[in-house]
């Protein structure tokens, strides 16, 4: 059964956000006291934490599926739903987090580093939070959004100062056991070490970490043997210590040929961008097993040739501990020099500049996609996609609220710009998960005339109550009409169109009526009901 795992795929699902509540406060003498729906709680996050006490990814290999709690729904009386509990996932130092496409998300190379790898869903707002001066009693609430769901790849790369490299059975495990308190498995057959072993070595006031990794053979950079398992854990080391077996009995092998093969595999292995190639790092050579007389003679013979190549060479024996003290202090000096170089490089790093979002950046884009029945316009962006998830499409008021938000974001103007017309197919969201609409542009030409809340229209429910100015104008109009009628009656009386008292109107012409109206006493006839002051 495996006891060490250095790469695993995690299947994550963060908690969903809770839905907002639609509620109206009702109590004695206050049947409709206003909206009081609470907000939904946010879903729990899944967080990766770099933990020095964790040394393997074995736990995630056995149970790769991890989830977090959902947020609670909102309730009436302004009661918000509970937030989902955040869940921390401990990973070893040196764990590299990658997405499904192989892009590196974060390098967990320092204790305490945290990465929210799967954020929880956002809780929806209740109708109390959506209330405003123009929308005093919303009849809808926002839904909670879904938490992040997907896969991430974890790859462990051992964080050590010195890496022991060499052929299988060269004595690497024995060396780390002799120089530190580590107790790796030691046996007289190849590939004894199947997992990295770390040991802390003390050299005076200096302390460094040594890594014993699986052995290397020819073709390791192409995946032969345990080469890739080995090389992955060498990437982060400051210095390399080549452990050469001077007492090998295998035919066709000698320390020089072993060293050349190892150097070739180190040169063929590509390191991540920004890191120093393996062969450009400090390298030392330890000629091991000099407790065997033939091995001591071979080591003394090879030492001048190796020093001529520029290596610092040490003759050691892990059995008698001969030469280990000199090797220990030499490795300590190399590590301290490497740490100083890293510190200087850290000081020269450029500053991180945080730039605000541009004013004209709406946070979305529209892609025009061809289709059988014409162009399709797909809207992609964090805000539009989240707003669609929060909308209850069975509620007309909620759909109208979504339309207002999209119009305010500038989606309609951008659709006009890319050539969309009324009735065009618009999709909000990626892939098959997007929501499809038949676009109907908002009529902005009369928007300034509509001041009532959504769902009502003052043009359909106009008030018949007159204003003071209207009543004043109507009164003066009636007075003017009375004065004109009075003047007309006076003119008709003076013209003799009305019969005198006791006479009936005969319907004669005006001249006949004038002749018939003459009397002996010369008085003018006055018709009944035509006196001044009674003109109506």
Short mmCIF file of C-alpha atoms in Angstrom, two decimals, residues 7-370:
data_model
loop_
_atom_site.label_atom_id
_atom_site.label_comp_id
_atom_site.label_asym_id
_atom_site.label_seq_id
_atom_site.Cartn_x
_atom_site.Cartn_y
_atom_site.Cartn_z
CA UNK A 7 0.63 14.23 -7.25
CA UNK A 8 -3.14 13.98 -7.10
CA UNK A 9 -6.26 15.41 -8.76
CA UNK A 10 -8.83 16.95 -6.44
CA UNK A 11 -12.53 17.09 -7.32
CA UNK A 12 -13.92 20.14 -5.54
CA UNK A 13 -17.40 21.56 -5.04
CA UNK A 14 -17.85 24.69 -2.95
CA UNK A 15 -21.08 25.48 -1.14
CA UNK A 16 -23.96 27.26 -2.88
CA UNK A 17 -25.30 30.58 -1.69
CA UNK A 18 -28.68 30.76 0.00
CA UNK A 19 -31.71 32.42 -1.64
CA UNK A 20 -33.03 35.75 -0.47
CA UNK A 21 -36.47 35.93 1.15
CA UNK A 22 -39.61 37.71 -0.07
CA UNK A 23 -41.59 38.82 2.99
CA UNK A 24 -43.80 41.72 4.11
CA UNK A 25 -44.01 42.64 7.77
CA UNK A 26 -47.49 42.11 9.23
CA UNK A 27 -48.53 42.93 12.77
CA UNK A 28 -51.53 44.35 14.61
CA UNK A 29 -52.65 47.68 13.14
CA UNK A 30 -49.87 47.35 10.54
CA UNK A 31 -51.02 44.80 7.97
CA UNK A 32 -48.50 46.03 5.36
CA UNK A 33 -45.58 47.53 7.28
CA UNK A 34 -42.99 47.15 4.51
CA UNK A 35 -40.62 44.45 3.22
CA UNK A 36 -38.61 42.52 5.79
CA UNK A 37 -37.08 39.61 3.82
CA UNK A 38 -33.54 38.70 4.90
CA UNK A 39 -30.52 37.92 2.75
CA UNK A 40 -29.26 34.43 1.99
CA UNK A 41 -25.95 33.26 3.44
CA UNK A 42 -22.83 32.75 1.36
CA UNK A 43 -21.53 29.24 0.62
CA UNK A 44 -18.39 27.96 2.28
CA UNK A 45 -15.00 28.30 0.56
CA UNK A 46 -12.46 25.55 0.00
CA UNK A 47 -9.02 26.86 0.99
CA UNK A 48 -5.62 25.25 0.48
CA UNK A 49 -3.16 25.94 3.31
CA UNK A 50 0.58 25.21 3.22
CA UNK A 51 1.30 23.21 6.38
CA UNK A 52 4.88 22.27 7.44
CA UNK A 53 3.53 19.30 9.40
CA UNK A 54 1.99 17.71 6.31
CA UNK A 55 4.47 15.68 4.26
CA UNK A 56 2.36 13.81 1.71
CA UNK A 57 -0.77 14.05 -0.41
CA UNK A 58 -1.80 10.53 0.54
CA UNK A 59 -5.03 11.66 2.23
CA UNK A 60 -6.26 13.33 -0.96
CA UNK A 61 -5.24 10.30 -3.01
CA UNK A 62 -7.59 8.14 -0.95
CA UNK A 63 -10.49 10.67 -0.83
CA UNK A 64 -10.13 13.20 -3.66
CA UNK A 65 -13.72 14.51 -3.47
CA UNK A 66 -14.04 17.50 -1.14
CA UNK A 67 -17.05 19.76 -0.54
CA UNK A 68 -18.07 22.61 1.74
CA UNK A 69 -21.38 23.65 3.32
CA UNK A 70 -24.14 25.60 1.57
CA UNK A 71 -25.38 28.95 2.80
CA UNK A 72 -28.75 29.16 4.53
CA UNK A 73 -31.79 30.89 2.96
CA UNK A 74 -33.00 34.26 4.22
CA UNK A 75 -36.10 34.52 6.39
CA UNK A 76 -38.69 37.09 7.34
CA UNK A 77 -38.25 39.73 10.05
CA UNK A 78 -34.85 40.69 8.56
CA UNK A 79 -33.25 37.35 9.50
CA UNK A 80 -30.29 36.54 7.29
CA UNK A 81 -29.31 32.97 6.45
CA UNK A 82 -26.18 31.43 7.98
CA UNK A 83 -22.93 31.37 6.02
CA UNK A 84 -21.48 28.02 4.99
CA UNK A 85 -18.45 26.91 7.00
CA UNK A 86 -15.10 27.41 5.27
CA UNK A 87 -13.08 24.21 4.87
CA UNK A 88 -9.29 24.22 4.99
CA UNK A 89 -7.28 21.60 3.08
CA UNK A 90 -3.74 21.17 4.40
CA UNK A 91 -1.04 20.51 1.79
CA UNK A 92 2.74 20.04 2.18
CA UNK A 93 5.20 22.83 1.58
CA UNK A 94 6.26 22.91 -2.06
CA UNK A 95 2.86 21.92 -3.46
CA UNK A 96 2.13 23.44 -6.87
CA UNK A 97 -1.54 24.01 -7.66
CA UNK A 98 -2.59 23.77 -11.31
CA UNK A 99 -5.89 23.90 -13.17
CA UNK A 100 -7.15 21.25 -15.57
CA UNK A 101 -5.32 22.96 -18.46
CA UNK A 102 -1.97 22.78 -16.67
CA UNK A 103 -1.77 26.49 -15.82
CA UNK A 104 -0.08 27.15 -12.50
CA UNK A 105 -2.38 28.83 -9.99
CA UNK A 106 -0.02 29.12 -7.02
CA UNK A 107 3.18 27.72 -5.58
CA UNK A 108 2.65 26.88 -1.90
CA UNK A 109 6.32 27.21 -0.98
CA UNK A 110 6.01 29.15 2.29
CA UNK A 111 4.37 28.11 5.56
CA UNK A 112 0.91 29.54 6.09
CA UNK A 113 0.21 30.44 2.46
CA UNK A 114 -3.50 30.26 1.68
CA UNK A 115 -5.32 29.92 -1.64
CA UNK A 116 -9.10 30.03 -2.03
CA UNK A 117 -9.14 27.37 -4.71
CA UNK A 118 -12.95 26.98 -4.80
CA UNK A 119 -14.93 30.08 -3.73
CA UNK A 120 -18.41 29.55 -2.35
CA UNK A 121 -21.55 30.92 -3.96
CA UNK A 122 -22.86 34.38 -3.15
CA UNK A 123 -26.04 34.67 -1.10
CA UNK A 124 -29.03 36.37 -2.70
CA UNK A 125 -30.46 39.66 -1.42
CA UNK A 126 -33.88 39.69 0.20
CA UNK A 127 -36.60 42.12 -0.81
CA UNK A 128 -35.76 44.35 2.18
CA UNK A 129 -32.28 44.99 0.74
CA UNK A 130 -33.74 45.62 -2.73
CA UNK A 131 -36.18 48.28 -1.52
CA UNK A 132 -35.58 51.87 -2.66
CA UNK A 133 -37.48 55.12 -3.12
CA UNK A 134 -38.71 53.95 -6.52
CA UNK A 135 -39.24 50.34 -5.47
CA UNK A 136 -40.72 50.54 -2.00
CA UNK A 137 -42.14 47.01 -1.81
CA UNK A 138 -40.26 44.61 -4.13
CA UNK A 139 -42.18 41.46 -4.84
CA UNK A 140 -39.05 39.44 -5.58
CA UNK A 141 -35.68 38.50 -4.14
CA UNK A 142 -32.36 37.40 -5.65
CA UNK A 143 -31.38 33.75 -5.76
CA UNK A 144 -28.10 32.43 -4.41
CA UNK A 145 -25.36 31.60 -6.90
CA UNK A 146 -23.68 28.22 -7.29
CA UNK A 147 -20.31 27.56 -5.70
CA UNK A 148 -17.27 26.78 -7.82
CA UNK A 149 -17.12 23.19 -8.99
CA UNK A 150 -14.26 21.57 -10.87
CA UNK A 151 -10.89 19.83 -10.64
CA UNK A 152 -7.44 21.02 -9.60
CA UNK A 153 -4.12 19.22 -9.85
CA UNK A 154 -1.70 19.15 -6.91
CA UNK A 155 1.95 18.36 -7.50
CA UNK A 156 4.40 18.12 -4.61
CA UNK A 157 7.97 19.29 -5.17
CA UNK A 158 10.17 18.82 -2.14
CA UNK A 159 11.57 22.02 -0.62
CA UNK A 160 15.18 21.29 0.38
CA UNK A 161 18.54 23.04 0.24
CA UNK A 162 20.66 20.11 -0.96
CA UNK A 163 19.58 17.21 -3.15
CA UNK A 164 21.48 13.92 -3.20
CA UNK A 165 21.67 12.60 -6.76
CA UNK A 166 23.22 9.43 -8.05
CA UNK A 167 22.64 5.92 -9.31
CA UNK A 168 20.54 3.47 -7.29
CA UNK A 169 22.46 1.87 -4.38
CA UNK A 170 25.10 4.61 -4.46
CA UNK A 171 24.65 5.21 -0.73
CA UNK A 172 22.40 8.28 -0.70
CA UNK A 173 20.06 6.95 1.99
CA UNK A 174 23.01 5.90 4.14
CA UNK A 175 24.53 9.37 3.77
CA UNK A 176 21.41 11.24 4.91
CA UNK A 177 21.03 8.80 7.80
CA UNK A 178 24.63 9.45 8.86
CA UNK A 179 24.38 13.25 8.65
CA UNK A 180 20.87 13.81 10.08
CA UNK A 181 18.24 12.20 12.25
CA UNK A 182 16.35 10.86 9.21
CA UNK A 183 15.93 7.10 9.09
CA UNK A 184 15.17 6.09 5.50
CA UNK A 185 14.94 2.51 4.35
CA UNK A 186 18.39 1.06 3.57
CA UNK A 187 18.91 -2.23 1.72
CA UNK A 188 21.37 -3.84 -0.69
CA UNK A 189 19.16 -3.75 -3.79
CA UNK A 190 18.36 -0.98 -6.32
CA UNK A 191 15.48 1.46 -5.93
CA UNK A 192 15.26 1.03 -2.19
CA UNK A 193 14.13 4.64 -1.90
CA UNK A 194 10.67 5.01 -3.41
CA UNK A 195 9.82 8.35 -1.82
CA UNK A 196 11.76 11.49 -0.89
CA UNK A 197 13.28 11.62 2.58
CA UNK A 198 14.14 14.89 4.26
CA UNK A 199 16.77 15.37 6.92
CA UNK A 200 17.85 18.49 8.82
CA UNK A 201 21.63 18.86 9.08
CA UNK A 202 23.43 21.10 11.58
CA UNK A 203 26.81 22.62 10.70
CA UNK A 204 27.93 24.95 13.47
CA UNK A 205 25.38 27.77 13.63
CA UNK A 206 24.04 26.98 10.17
CA UNK A 207 21.21 24.59 9.51
CA UNK A 208 20.03 23.27 6.16
CA UNK A 209 17.78 20.58 4.73
CA UNK A 210 18.98 17.60 2.75
CA UNK A 211 16.72 15.55 0.44
CA UNK A 212 17.24 11.91 -0.46
CA UNK A 213 15.25 11.21 -3.59
CA UNK A 214 14.77 8.07 -5.74
CA UNK A 215 17.75 6.93 -7.77
CA UNK A 216 18.46 8.01 -11.31
CA UNK A 217 19.23 5.86 -14.34
CA UNK A 218 19.77 6.57 -18.02
CA UNK A 219 16.58 7.82 -19.70
CA UNK A 220 15.11 9.21 -16.48
CA UNK A 221 14.25 12.56 -18.09
CA UNK A 222 11.99 10.64 -20.47
CA UNK A 223 10.20 8.82 -17.67
CA UNK A 224 12.30 5.68 -17.44
CA UNK A 225 12.52 4.06 -14.03
CA UNK A 226 11.69 6.50 -11.24
CA UNK A 227 13.40 9.38 -12.98
CA UNK A 228 10.51 11.80 -13.14
CA UNK A 229 9.68 11.07 -9.52
CA UNK A 230 13.27 12.00 -8.75
CA UNK A 231 13.69 15.04 -10.93
CA UNK A 232 10.45 16.69 -9.74
CA UNK A 233 11.89 16.94 -6.24
CA UNK A 234 15.26 18.32 -7.39
CA UNK A 235 13.79 21.47 -8.97
CA UNK A 236 13.72 23.52 -5.76
CA UNK A 237 17.14 22.58 -4.33
CA UNK A 238 19.88 25.18 -4.04
CA UNK A 239 22.81 22.77 -4.51
CA UNK A 240 23.34 19.25 -5.85
CA UNK A 241 25.55 16.62 -4.27
CA UNK A 242 26.57 13.84 -6.64
CA UNK A 243 27.04 10.62 -4.68
CA UNK A 244 29.29 8.27 -6.70
CA UNK A 245 29.72 4.62 -5.82
CA UNK A 246 33.40 3.73 -5.91
CA UNK A 247 32.80 0.10 -4.89
CA UNK A 248 30.31 -0.91 -7.55
CA UNK A 249 30.55 -4.42 -8.93
CA UNK A 250 28.24 -3.90 -11.92
CA UNK A 251 30.01 -4.52 -15.23
CA UNK A 252 30.31 -1.50 -17.51
CA UNK A 253 29.93 0.99 -14.66
CA UNK A 254 32.44 3.34 -13.07
CA UNK A 255 32.09 6.67 -11.22
CA UNK A 256 32.99 8.78 -14.25
CA UNK A 257 30.42 7.14 -16.56
CA UNK A 258 27.80 7.36 -13.81
CA UNK A 259 28.49 11.07 -13.43
CA UNK A 260 28.24 11.72 -17.17
CA UNK A 261 24.89 9.91 -17.40
CA UNK A 262 23.52 11.85 -14.45
CA UNK A 263 24.68 15.15 -15.93
CA UNK A 264 23.01 14.30 -19.22
CA UNK A 265 19.70 13.57 -17.53
CA UNK A 266 19.89 16.78 -15.49
CA UNK A 267 20.54 18.79 -18.67
CA UNK A 268 17.60 17.16 -20.47
CA UNK A 269 15.08 17.90 -17.73
CA UNK A 270 13.28 21.24 -18.31
CA UNK A 271 12.78 23.36 -15.20
CA UNK A 272 9.88 25.82 -14.86
CA UNK A 273 10.28 29.29 -16.31
CA UNK A 274 12.16 31.66 -14.05
CA UNK A 275 14.19 28.95 -12.31
CA UNK A 276 17.89 28.32 -12.80
CA UNK A 277 18.71 25.21 -14.90
CA UNK A 278 19.89 22.26 -12.85
CA UNK A 279 23.41 22.19 -14.27
CA UNK A 280 23.93 25.89 -13.46
CA UNK A 281 23.44 25.33 -9.75
CA UNK A 282 26.35 24.63 -7.34
CA UNK A 283 27.45 20.99 -7.55
CA UNK A 284 29.68 18.96 -5.27
CA UNK A 285 30.89 15.36 -5.57
CA UNK A 286 31.10 12.77 -2.82
CA UNK A 287 33.14 9.63 -3.60
CA UNK A 288 31.42 7.14 -1.34
CA UNK A 289 32.39 3.78 0.25
CA UNK A 290 36.09 4.50 0.77
CA UNK A 291 35.97 2.11 3.71
CA UNK A 292 36.55 -0.57 1.02
CA UNK A 293 40.28 -0.61 0.10
CA UNK A 294 39.69 -0.89 -3.64
CA UNK A 295 37.19 1.96 -3.49
CA UNK A 296 39.67 4.18 -1.64
CA UNK A 297 42.30 3.57 -4.31
CA UNK A 298 39.79 4.33 -7.09
CA UNK A 299 38.68 7.52 -5.33
CA UNK A 300 42.26 8.78 -4.95
CA UNK A 301 42.82 8.03 -8.65
CA UNK A 302 39.68 9.87 -9.87
CA UNK A 303 39.88 12.89 -7.61
CA UNK A 304 42.35 14.94 -9.75
CA UNK A 305 40.27 14.44 -12.90
CA UNK A 306 37.06 15.53 -11.18
CA UNK A 307 38.72 18.59 -9.63
CA UNK A 308 40.04 19.51 -13.06
CA UNK A 309 36.40 19.73 -14.19
CA UNK A 310 35.78 22.36 -11.50
CA UNK A 311 34.07 20.22 -8.84
CA UNK A 312 34.80 20.17 -5.14
CA UNK A 313 35.43 16.51 -4.36
CA UNK A 314 35.14 14.78 -0.97
CA UNK A 315 36.08 11.20 -0.13
CA UNK A 316 33.58 9.86 2.39
CA UNK A 317 32.41 6.70 4.09
CA UNK A 318 28.93 6.47 5.54
CA UNK A 319 30.00 3.46 7.61
CA UNK A 320 33.01 4.99 9.38
CA UNK A 321 31.79 8.63 8.95
CA UNK A 322 35.15 9.53 7.44
CA UNK A 323 35.10 12.84 5.56
CA UNK A 324 31.52 13.69 6.58
CA UNK A 325 32.52 16.69 8.70
CA UNK A 326 34.38 18.39 5.86
CA UNK A 327 31.49 17.63 3.49
CA UNK A 328 28.99 19.02 6.01
CA UNK A 329 30.73 22.40 6.33
CA UNK A 330 31.27 22.65 2.57
CA UNK A 331 27.58 22.08 1.93
CA UNK A 332 26.73 24.66 4.61
CA UNK A 333 28.89 27.31 2.91
CA UNK A 334 27.28 26.56 -0.46
CA UNK A 335 23.77 26.79 0.98
CA UNK A 336 24.48 30.09 2.75
CA UNK A 337 25.85 31.57 -0.48
CA UNK A 338 22.74 30.42 -2.32
CA UNK A 339 20.46 31.92 0.31
CA UNK A 340 22.25 35.27 0.03
CA UNK A 341 21.81 35.19 -3.74
CA UNK A 342 18.11 34.42 -3.39
CA UNK A 343 17.67 37.25 -0.87
CA UNK A 344 19.33 39.70 -3.25
CA UNK A 345 17.08 38.54 -6.08
CA UNK A 346 14.03 39.01 -3.85
CA UNK A 347 15.09 42.59 -3.12
CA UNK A 348 15.34 43.31 -6.85
CA UNK A 349 11.86 42.09 -7.63
CA UNK A 350 9.63 44.72 -9.25
CA UNK A 351 6.84 46.22 -7.23
CA UNK A 352 3.35 44.91 -7.65
CA UNK A 353 1.22 47.65 -9.19
CA UNK A 354 -2.55 47.44 -8.70
CA UNK A 355 -4.35 49.35 -11.40
CA UNK A 356 -8.03 50.27 -11.13
CA UNK A 357 -10.50 49.07 -13.71
CA UNK A 358 -10.91 51.44 -16.66
CA UNK A 359 -13.95 53.68 -16.61
CA UNK A 360 -15.24 52.37 -19.94
CA UNK A 361 -14.65 48.72 -19.00
CA UNK A 362 -18.04 47.14 -18.38
CA UNK A 363 -16.57 43.83 -17.31
CA UNK A 364 -18.18 41.87 -20.15
CA UNK A 365 -17.69 41.02 -23.80
CA UNK A 366 -20.03 40.05 -26.62
CA UNK A 367 -19.04 37.37 -29.09
CA UNK A 368 -20.87 37.08 -32.40
CA UNK A 369 -21.44 33.43 -33.29
CA UNK A 370 -22.87 32.22 -36.56
#
